[in-house]
Each structure stands twice: as C-alpha cells, then as structure tokens.
XYZ file of N, CA and C in Angstrom:
345
model
N 36.319 -136.597 -69.417
C 35.881 -137.485 -68.368
C 36.167 -136.841 -67.034
N 35.179 -136.721 -66.254
C 35.345 -136.201 -64.904
C 34.589 -137.121 -63.958
N 35.270 -137.536 -62.921
C 34.632 -138.396 -61.931
C 33.821 -137.502 -61.006
N 32.553 -137.860 -60.829
C 31.696 -137.092 -59.927
C 32.270 -137.123 -58.519
N 32.019 -136.026 -57.788
C 32.518 -135.930 -56.410
C 31.944 -137.021 -55.522
N 30.770 -137.559 -55.889
C 30.172 -138.597 -55.057
C 30.983 -139.895 -55.088
N 31.832 -140.057 -56.130
C 32.657 -141.263 -56.227
C 33.984 -141.132 -55.476
N 34.401 -139.921 -55.165
C 35.704 -139.713 -54.550
C 35.845 -140.485 -53.234
N 34.848 -140.461 -52.410
C 34.903 -141.185 -51.141
C 34.875 -142.688 -51.316
N 34.398 -143.161 -52.437
C 34.299 -144.598 -52.674
C 35.615 -145.203 -53.164
N 36.561 -144.365 -53.568
C 37.839 -144.866 -54.047
C 38.779 -144.998 -52.853
N 39.190 -146.250 -52.586
C 40.079 -146.540 -51.458
C 41.259 -147.360 -51.963
N 42.198 -147.624 -51.063
C 43.343 -148.468 -51.431
C 42.898 -149.860 -51.848
N 41.824 -150.342 -51.240
C 41.361 -151.701 -51.522
C 40.742 -151.833 -52.912
N 40.090 -150.756 -53.394
C 39.416 -150.873 -54.693
C 40.041 -149.974 -55.773
N 41.258 -149.482 -55.519
C 41.910 -148.603 -56.485
C 42.128 -149.310 -57.827
N 42.563 -150.550 -57.774
C 42.781 -151.313 -59.003
C 41.488 -151.423 -59.810
N 40.375 -151.680 -59.114
C 39.072 -151.782 -59.767
C 38.711 -150.461 -60.453
N 38.999 -149.329 -59.796
C 38.688 -148.025 -60.385
C 39.612 -147.678 -61.543
N 40.856 -148.111 -61.479
C 41.758 -147.884 -62.613
C 41.242 -148.606 -63.857
N 40.703 -149.806 -63.651
C 40.093 -150.544 -64.758
C 38.824 -149.839 -65.236
N 38.066 -149.316 -64.317
C 36.787 -148.689 -64.659
C 36.949 -147.353 -65.371
N 38.016 -146.641 -65.080
C 38.206 -145.313 -65.679
C 38.977 -145.358 -66.984
N 39.542 -146.510 -67.339
C 40.215 -146.629 -68.618
C 41.725 -146.563 -68.545
N 42.284 -146.410 -67.353
C 43.735 -146.437 -67.230
C 44.262 -147.850 -67.421
N 43.432 -148.832 -67.110
C 43.687 -150.246 -67.406
C 42.457 -150.773 -68.130
N 42.606 -151.870 -68.846
C 41.455 -152.431 -69.557
C 40.443 -153.014 -68.572
N 39.147 -152.763 -68.800
C 38.119 -153.392 -67.946
C 38.211 -154.913 -68.038
N 38.057 -155.572 -66.905
C 38.170 -157.032 -66.889
C 36.871 -157.739 -66.528
N 35.833 -156.975 -66.152
C 34.544 -157.600 -65.842
C 33.424 -156.637 -66.238
N 32.210 -157.091 -66.118
C 31.046 -156.303 -66.545
C 30.869 -155.029 -65.714
N 31.128 -155.115 -64.411
C 30.983 -153.941 -63.548
C 31.943 -152.826 -63.985
N 33.192 -153.191 -64.254
C 34.171 -152.208 -64.704
C 33.801 -151.646 -66.084
N 33.326 -152.511 -66.951
C 32.933 -152.079 -68.287
C 31.733 -151.140 -68.234
N 30.766 -151.448 -67.371
C 29.603 -150.563 -67.214
C 30.019 -149.189 -66.688
N 30.905 -149.180 -65.689
C 31.403 -147.900 -65.181
C 32.126 -147.113 -66.276
N 32.974 -147.820 -67.014
C 33.723 -147.167 -68.094
C 32.767 -146.549 -69.111
N 31.776 -147.314 -69.541
C 30.803 -146.809 -70.516
C 30.024 -145.612 -69.970
N 29.692 -145.642 -68.688
C 28.959 -144.522 -68.091
C 29.830 -143.271 -68.022
N 31.098 -143.445 -67.647
C 32.006 -142.296 -67.556
C 32.309 -141.674 -68.923
N 32.315 -142.503 -69.957
C 32.716 -142.035 -71.285
C 31.554 -141.986 -72.278
N 30.336 -141.932 -71.786
C 29.184 -141.975 -72.699
C 29.088 -140.753 -73.598
N 29.598 -139.609 -73.180
C 29.514 -138.406 -74.007
C 30.760 -138.187 -74.855
N 31.685 -139.141 -74.865
C 32.915 -139.014 -75.642
C 32.606 -139.143 -77.129
N 33.153 -138.224 -77.931
C 32.947 -138.238 -79.386
C 34.137 -138.933 -80.031
N 33.970 -140.203 -80.377
C 35.030 -140.994 -80.996
C 35.161 -140.588 -82.456
N 36.291 -140.010 -82.824
C 36.450 -139.441 -84.153
C 36.945 -140.446 -85.189
N 37.272 -141.652 -84.790
C 37.792 -142.649 -85.722
C 36.773 -143.756 -85.999
N 35.515 -143.378 -86.094
C 34.459 -144.389 -86.254
C 34.634 -145.232 -87.505
N 35.066 -144.623 -88.604
C 35.196 -145.355 -89.862
C 36.628 -145.811 -90.128
N 37.531 -145.580 -89.210
C 38.923 -145.958 -89.408
C 39.136 -147.416 -89.016
N 40.089 -148.033 -89.667
C 40.452 -149.406 -89.342
C 41.732 -149.359 -88.519
N 41.694 -149.948 -87.356
C 42.858 -149.972 -86.469
C 43.427 -151.387 -86.486
N 44.669 -151.519 -86.918
C 45.322 -152.815 -86.999
C 45.995 -153.126 -85.661
N 45.244 -153.759 -84.777
C 45.717 -154.026 -83.425
C 46.909 -154.971 -83.439
N 46.893 -155.958 -84.327
C 47.975 -156.931 -84.387
C 49.308 -156.247 -84.687
N 49.313 -155.310 -85.624
C 50.573 -154.631 -85.955
C 51.036 -153.724 -84.819
N 50.103 -153.187 -84.043
C 50.487 -152.369 -82.893
C 51.150 -153.246 -81.838
N 50.557 -154.393 -81.548
C 51.089 -155.302 -80.528
C 52.426 -155.892 -80.961
N 52.543 -156.273 -82.242
C 53.779 -156.871 -82.729
C 54.872 -155.841 -82.988
N 54.511 -154.562 -82.993
C 55.503 -153.521 -83.240
C 55.830 -153.320 -84.699
N 54.954 -153.795 -85.582
C 55.212 -153.652 -87.018
C 54.452 -152.488 -87.628
N 53.744 -151.739 -86.803
C 53.010 -150.580 -87.291
C 54.003 -149.520 -87.742
N 53.814 -149.001 -88.940
C 54.730 -147.969 -89.422
C 53.924 -146.737 -89.840
N 54.491 -145.591 -89.548
C 53.861 -144.336 -89.926
C 54.153 -144.042 -91.390
N 53.159 -143.578 -92.082
C 53.349 -143.185 -93.467
C 53.614 -141.684 -93.495
N 54.716 -141.327 -94.113
C 55.044 -139.909 -94.195
C 54.623 -139.364 -95.552
N 54.325 -138.108 -95.564
C 53.912 -137.457 -96.790
C 54.739 -136.192 -96.944
N 55.383 -136.061 -98.091
C 56.207 -134.891 -98.349
C 55.366 -133.882 -99.118
N 55.305 -132.687 -98.576
C 54.549 -131.614 -99.215
C 55.542 -130.572 -99.690
N 55.531 -130.299 -100.974
C 56.435 -129.279 -101.495
C 55.626 -128.047 -101.856
N 56.247 -126.897 -101.698
C 55.575 -125.650 -102.025
C 56.617 -124.652 -102.501
N 56.185 -123.692 -103.272
C 57.059 -122.683 -103.821
C 57.029 -121.454 -102.927
N 58.197 -121.065 -102.437
C 58.280 -119.908 -101.568
C 58.305 -118.598 -102.341
N 58.597 -118.662 -103.616
C 58.731 -117.455 -104.417
C 60.181 -117.022 -104.466
N 60.531 -116.256 -105.459
C 61.931 -115.882 -105.659
C 62.428 -114.929 -104.580
N 61.573 -114.034 -104.069
C 62.008 -113.095 -103.033
C 62.430 -113.835 -101.763
N 61.615 -114.791 -101.355
C 61.926 -115.551 -100.150
C 63.150 -116.429 -100.380
N 63.256 -117.017 -101.565
C 64.417 -117.859 -101.873
C 65.701 -117.046 -101.845
N 65.671 -115.821 -102.387
C 66.854 -114.959 -102.348
C 67.216 -114.604 -100.910
N 66.208 -114.315 -100.112
C 66.441 -113.986 -98.698
C 67.077 -115.165 -97.972
N 66.596 -116.369 -98.242
C 67.154 -117.570 -97.614
C 68.603 -117.746 -98.028
N 68.897 -117.551 -99.307
C 70.275 -117.678 -99.781
C 71.187 -116.663 -99.100
N 70.707 -115.423 -98.943
C 71.512 -114.401 -98.279
C 71.785 -114.769 -96.825
N 70.761 -115.282 -96.133
C 70.943 -115.672 -94.743
C 71.853 -116.888 -94.619
N 71.795 -117.805 -95.579
C 72.716 -118.946 -95.576
C 74.147 -118.458 -95.725
N 74.338 -117.447 -96.590
C 75.657 -116.871 -96.794
C 76.165 -116.287 -95.475
N 75.310 -115.597 -94.750
C 75.689 -115.022 -93.465
C 76.102 -116.133 -92.503
N 75.354 -117.193 -92.479
C 75.648 -118.288 -91.564
C 76.982 -118.948 -91.898
N 77.311 -119.052 -93.181
C 78.559 -119.693 -93.585
C 79.768 -118.783 -93.417
N 79.637 -117.540 -93.823
C 80.799 -116.652 -93.909
C 80.959 -115.735 -92.716
N 80.028 -115.687 -91.839
C 80.121 -114.778 -90.716
C 79.749 -113.372 -91.137
N 80.240 -112.380 -90.435
C 79.818 -111.017 -90.704
C 80.764 -110.261 -91.634
N 81.793 -110.879 -92.149
C 82.711 -110.203 -93.064
C 82.064 -110.008 -94.430
N 82.136 -108.796 -94.938
C 81.661 -108.449 -96.279
C 80.178 -108.726 -96.492
N 79.382 -108.487 -95.472
C 77.942 -108.670 -95.613
C 77.328 -107.432 -96.236
N 76.323 -107.614 -97.086
C 75.617 -106.448 -97.616
C 74.952 -105.674 -96.473
N 74.902 -104.359 -96.612
C 74.363 -103.484 -95.568
C 72.916 -103.824 -95.236
N 72.108 -104.169 -96.258
C 70.693 -104.453 -95.986
C 70.531 -105.705 -95.113
N 71.451 -106.645 -95.215
C 71.398 -107.845 -94.370
C 71.746 -107.469 -92.923
N 72.787 -106.667 -92.750
C 73.172 -106.238 -91.407
C 72.041 -105.451 -90.755
N 71.415 -104.548 -91.527
C 70.297 -103.778 -90.993
C 69.139 -104.678 -90.590
N 68.886 -105.690 -91.405
C 67.792 -106.622 -91.102
C 68.094 -107.398 -89.806
N 69.339 -107.831 -89.660
C 69.725 -108.565 -88.454
C 69.576 -107.675 -87.220
N 70.025 -106.425 -87.320
C 69.897 -105.507 -86.190
C 68.427 -105.257 -85.857
N 67.610 -105.114 -86.899
C 66.178 -104.916 -86.685
C 65.535 -106.091 -85.978
N 65.934 -107.300 -86.345
C 65.390 -108.499 -85.695
C 65.798 -108.543 -84.229
N 67.061 -108.174 -83.957
C 67.519 -108.168 -82.564
C 66.765 -107.108 -81.749
N 66.530 -105.963 -82.328
C 65.784 -104.918 -81.626
C 64.362 -105.393 -81.341
N 63.738 -106.043 -82.322
C 62.369 -106.544 -82.140
C 62.313 -107.566 -81.021
N 63.290 -108.468 -80.973
C 63.272 -109.500 -79.929
C 63.573 -108.890 -78.571
N 64.412 -107.840 -78.507
C 64.677 -107.182 -77.228
C 63.442 -106.459 -76.722
N 62.632 -105.901 -77.633
C 61.423 -105.182 -77.237
C 60.374 -106.108 -76.642
N 60.324 -107.358 -77.104
C 59.294 -108.290 -76.614
C 59.658 -108.873 -75.263
N 60.911 -108.807 -74.879
C 61.325 -109.397 -73.584
C 61.071 -108.453 -72.509
C-alpha cells in the first residue's frame, strides 16, 4: 500500500483520524473510509481466502497456537559430534581429544577471518 503523492497535501491535523481509518490503521467507520480503504488495498493478495478466522476467540483471548513437533534423524556421525561437543561443554578443556581441539581452533580461525 502506498499513498499517492496527491493525497499527501490532503492529510491535515483535522482529518488525520479519518485517514487512519481509511488506510487501515484503525477500522473504517463509514462508507467514505471503507471506499478509500478498498481503493488503497485493491491489489492486495489475501492469502487466507479459504481459512476460517475465529474472531471471538481472538477477542476473548482464548485463541491458542497449535504446535507441531517434527523429529528427524541426524545420523550417527552428527550425533557423535554433538556428544563430543557436549562433553567439551561439561568438562572444559581438560583431557579433550586432539581432533576436538583442532576443530575448535579451526572454527575460531574461520570466525576471525569473517570479521
């Protein structure tokens, strides 16, 4: 939505409330505001055409989001790597395998190069 430059001069302190209603920042309260709103948003592609919106639950605050848990297999190589890094986080740097230390140093070098 872009307001044409020809409307900029028409927006004043006296009619600002009317324009807020017309542009959709507030709900239109009369036909003039509704006509302006429809004209400004005529090319808008409403993607929820077939969706049902439960307005009552939104107003009452009873609307709840449905969560979906997605599980996936990372593979044994990634799982082993995660376990090794967890070990590093728990035990600190004492008795770490050399390949883990090398990997950590490599990551630090990579991040220093990007800065």
